[in-house]
Amino acid sequence: MRLAILASGSGSNAEKIMEHFAHSSKGEIALVASNKADAGVLARAEKFGVPTFTFTRKEMDAGVLLGKLQEEQIDWVILAGFLLKVPDELIRAFPDRMVNIHPALLPNYGGKGMYGHHVHEAVKAAGDPVSGITIHLVNEHYDEGKIIFQAATAIAPEDSAETIGQKVLALEHQYFAGVIEGLLYL
Ligand code: GAR
């Protein structure tokens, strides 16, 4: 199986996934693609010898990214901190073969504008005693695809949005790569 990772930022999840699949016979990370030319994820990919590709939102909307994924014969698309809305045409090209990680327990704290620290700030503002991660398939409705896996972490009253984010990221690093590998067997 040939996997592509789409990421917009630092890429700490992408790094864990590349580490994992460097030792897997089930799949290989064939491409890391980003809409940010200076995203940290690109340097991390180079470290692993994984080819990179950058594109603008306009190019993505015009089908350039889909063309690249098809040219690279990608089987699975992994969204690891990818912050643009994926065009419907691209989603339809990978039915049940596109996976996203969301840094909260969906269906709570999802939807437009809910990404990264915004999510943890909302959890803090709500005084929620629990947060976590959701790994789900991507469909045309933002953050509403089939949930594959969730893991929770307790939030103490003294936690800040920042420490909530650290707890959630630790869960992402612990579980995301293994859950992806499990999906490849289905
Ligand atoms: C992760 O926490 C991921 O869940 C989140 O962005 C972060 C990326 O971190 N994604 C979203 O908020 C998507 N709605 P990373 O670049 O270090 O992997």
Coordinates of C-alpha atoms and ligand atoms in Angstrom, one line a residue:
M1 CA 0.0 0.0 0.0
R2 CA 1.3 3.4 -0.9
L3 CA 0.4 6.2 1.5
A4 CA 0.5 9.9 1.2
I5 CA 0.5 12.3 4.2
L6 CA -1.1 15.8 3.8
A7 CA 0.1 18.2 6.5
S8 CA 0.1 22.0 6.9
G9 CA 2.4 22.5 9.9
S10 CA 5.1 21.1 12.1
G11 CA 4.4 17.5 11.2
S12 CA 5.1 15.8 14.5
N13 CA 2.3 13.2 13.7
A14 CA 3.7 12.8 10.2
E15 CA 7.1 12.0 11.7
K16 CA 5.6 9.3 14.0
I17 CA 3.9 7.8 11.0
M18 CA 7.1 7.8 8.9
E19 CA 9.0 6.2 11.7
H20 CA 6.4 3.5 12.1
F21 CA 6.1 2.7 8.4
A22 CA 9.9 2.6 7.9
H23 CA 9.6 -0.7 9.7
S24 CA 6.3 -2.0 8.3
S25 CA 5.9 -4.5 5.4
K26 CA 2.3 -3.4 5.0
G27 CA 2.6 0.1 3.7
E28 CA 5.1 2.8 2.7
I29 CA 4.9 6.5 3.0
A30 CA 5.3 7.4 -0.7
L31 CA 4.7 11.2 -0.5
V32 CA 4.4 14.0 2.0
A33 CA 2.4 16.9 0.5
S34 CA 1.8 20.4 2.1
N35 CA 0.1 23.6 1.2
K36 CA 2.8 25.5 3.1
A37 CA 6.2 25.8 1.4
D38 CA 7.8 26.4 4.8
A39 CA 6.0 23.8 6.8
G40 CA 8.1 21.8 9.3
V41 CA 6.7 18.6 7.9
L42 CA 8.8 19.0 4.7
A43 CA 12.1 18.9 6.5
R44 CA 10.9 15.9 8.6
A45 CA 10.1 14.1 5.3
E46 CA 13.5 14.8 3.8
K47 CA 15.1 13.3 6.9
F48 CA 13.3 10.1 6.1
G49 CA 14.0 10.3 2.4
V50 CA 10.3 10.6 1.6
P51 CA 9.5 12.7 -1.5
T52 CA 7.7 16.0 -0.9
F53 CA 5.2 18.1 -2.9
T54 CA 3.9 21.5 -2.2
F55 CA 0.8 23.2 -3.7
T56 CA -1.4 26.2 -3.2
R57 CA -5.0 26.1 -2.3
K58 CA -5.9 27.3 -5.8
E59 CA -3.9 24.5 -7.3
M60 CA -5.5 21.9 -5.0
D61 CA -9.0 23.2 -6.0
A62 CA -8.0 23.0 -9.7
G63 CA -7.1 19.3 -9.2
V64 CA -3.3 19.5 -9.2
L65 CA -3.0 17.6 -5.9
L66 CA -5.3 14.9 -7.1
G67 CA -3.3 14.5 -10.3
K68 CA -0.1 14.1 -8.2
L69 CA -1.6 11.5 -5.9
Q70 CA -2.8 9.5 -9.0
E71 CA 0.5 9.8 -10.7
E72 CA 2.2 8.5 -7.5
Q73 CA -0.4 5.6 -7.4
I74 CA -1.4 6.5 -3.9
D75 CA -3.8 4.0 -2.2
W76 CA -4.4 5.8 1.1
V77 CA -4.4 9.5 2.0
I78 CA -3.6 10.5 5.6
L79 CA -4.5 14.0 6.9
A80 CA -2.1 14.8 9.8
G81 CA -2.7 18.4 10.7
F82 CA -4.0 19.4 7.3
L83 CA -5.9 22.6 7.7
L84 CA -7.5 23.2 4.3
K85 CA -10.9 21.8 3.4
V86 CA -10.2 18.9 1.0
P87 CA -12.1 19.4 -2.3
D88 CA -15.1 16.9 -2.8
E89 CA -13.5 15.6 -6.0
L90 CA -10.4 14.5 -4.1
I91 CA -12.4 12.9 -1.3
R92 CA -14.5 11.0 -3.9
A93 CA -11.3 9.7 -5.5
F94 CA -10.4 7.9 -2.2
P95 CA -13.6 6.5 -0.9
D96 CA -13.0 5.1 2.6
R97 CA -9.3 5.5 1.9
M98 CA -8.8 9.0 3.4
V99 CA -8.2 9.3 7.2
N100 CA -8.1 12.3 9.4
I101 CA -7.0 12.9 13.0
H102 CA -8.9 15.5 15.1
P103 CA -7.6 16.7 18.4
A104 CA -10.8 16.3 20.4
L105 CA -13.6 13.8 21.0
L106 CA -15.9 14.3 18.0
P107 CA -18.7 15.1 17.6
N108 CA -17.8 17.7 20.2
Y109 CA -15.4 20.5 19.2
G110 CA -15.5 19.8 15.5
G111 CA -16.5 21.7 12.4
K112 CA -15.2 24.7 10.6
G113 CA -12.6 26.8 12.5
M114 CA -12.0 24.0 15.0
Y115 CA -8.4 23.1 14.5
G116 CA -5.2 23.1 16.6
H117 CA -5.2 25.4 19.6
H118 CA -8.8 26.6 18.9
V119 CA -10.0 23.2 19.8
H120 CA -8.1 23.1 23.1
E121 CA -9.3 26.6 24.0
A122 CA -12.9 25.6 23.4
V123 CA -12.4 22.5 25.7
K124 CA -10.9 24.7 28.4
A125 CA -13.6 27.4 28.1
A126 CA -16.3 24.7 28.4
G127 CA -14.6 23.3 31.6
D128 CA -14.8 19.8 30.1
P129 CA -13.2 17.2 32.4
V130 CA -12.1 15.1 29.4
S131 CA -10.7 15.5 25.9
G132 CA -8.9 13.2 23.5
I133 CA -8.4 12.2 19.9
T134 CA -10.7 11.0 17.1
I135 CA -9.4 9.2 14.0
H136 CA -12.0 9.1 11.3
L137 CA -12.6 8.5 7.6
V138 CA -13.1 11.6 5.6
N139 CA -16.3 12.3 3.7
E140 CA -17.7 15.4 2.1
H141 CA -19.1 16.7 5.5
Y142 CA -16.3 18.3 7.6
D143 CA -15.4 16.2 10.7
E144 CA -18.4 13.9 10.2
G145 CA -16.9 10.8 8.6
K146 CA -17.1 7.4 10.2
I147 CA -15.2 7.3 13.5
I148 CA -12.5 4.5 13.6
F149 CA -10.9 5.1 16.9
Q150 CA -11.0 7.4 20.0
A151 CA -8.9 7.7 23.1
A152 CA -9.6 10.0 26.0
T153 CA -7.5 11.9 28.6
A154 CA -8.6 13.5 31.8
I155 CA -8.4 17.3 32.0
A156 CA -7.7 18.8 35.5
P157 CA -9.1 22.2 36.4
E158 CA -5.6 23.6 36.5
D159 CA -4.9 22.5 32.9
S160 CA -4.5 25.3 30.4
A161 CA -5.4 25.1 26.7
E162 CA -1.7 24.6 26.2
T163 CA -1.3 21.6 28.6
I164 CA -4.6 20.1 27.2
G165 CA -2.9 20.3 23.8
Q166 CA 0.2 18.5 25.1
K167 CA -1.9 15.7 26.5
V168 CA -3.9 15.3 23.3
L169 CA -0.8 15.4 21.1
A170 CA 0.8 12.6 23.3
L171 CA -2.3 10.5 22.5
E172 CA -2.0 11.2 18.8
H173 CA 1.6 10.2 18.8
Q174 CA 0.8 7.0 20.7
Y175 CA -2.0 5.8 18.6
F176 CA -2.3 7.3 15.1
A177 CA 0.3 5.2 13.2
G178 CA -0.9 1.9 14.7
V179 CA -4.5 2.7 13.8
I180 CA -3.6 3.5 10.2
E181 CA -1.7 0.2 9.9
G182 CA -4.8 -1.6 11.3
L183 CA -6.9 0.0 8.6
L184 CA -4.7 -1.3 5.8
Y185 CA -5.6 -4.9 6.7
L186 CA -9.3 -4.3 6.2
Ligands
GAR1 C1 -2.6 17.8 15.5 O1 -3.0 18.0 16.9 C2 -3.9 17.5 14.7 O2 -4.8 16.7 15.5 C3 -4.4 18.8 14.4 O3 -3.3 19.6 14.1 C4 -2.2 19.1 14.9 C5 -1.0 18.9 14.0 O4 0.2 18.7 14.7 N1 -5.4 18.7 13.4 C6 -6.5 19.5 13.3 O5 -6.8 20.3 14.1 C7 -7.4 19.2 12.1 N2 -8.7 19.8 12.4 P1 1.5 18.2 14.0 O6 1.7 19.0 12.8 O7 2.6 18.3 15.0 O8 1.3 16.7 13.6

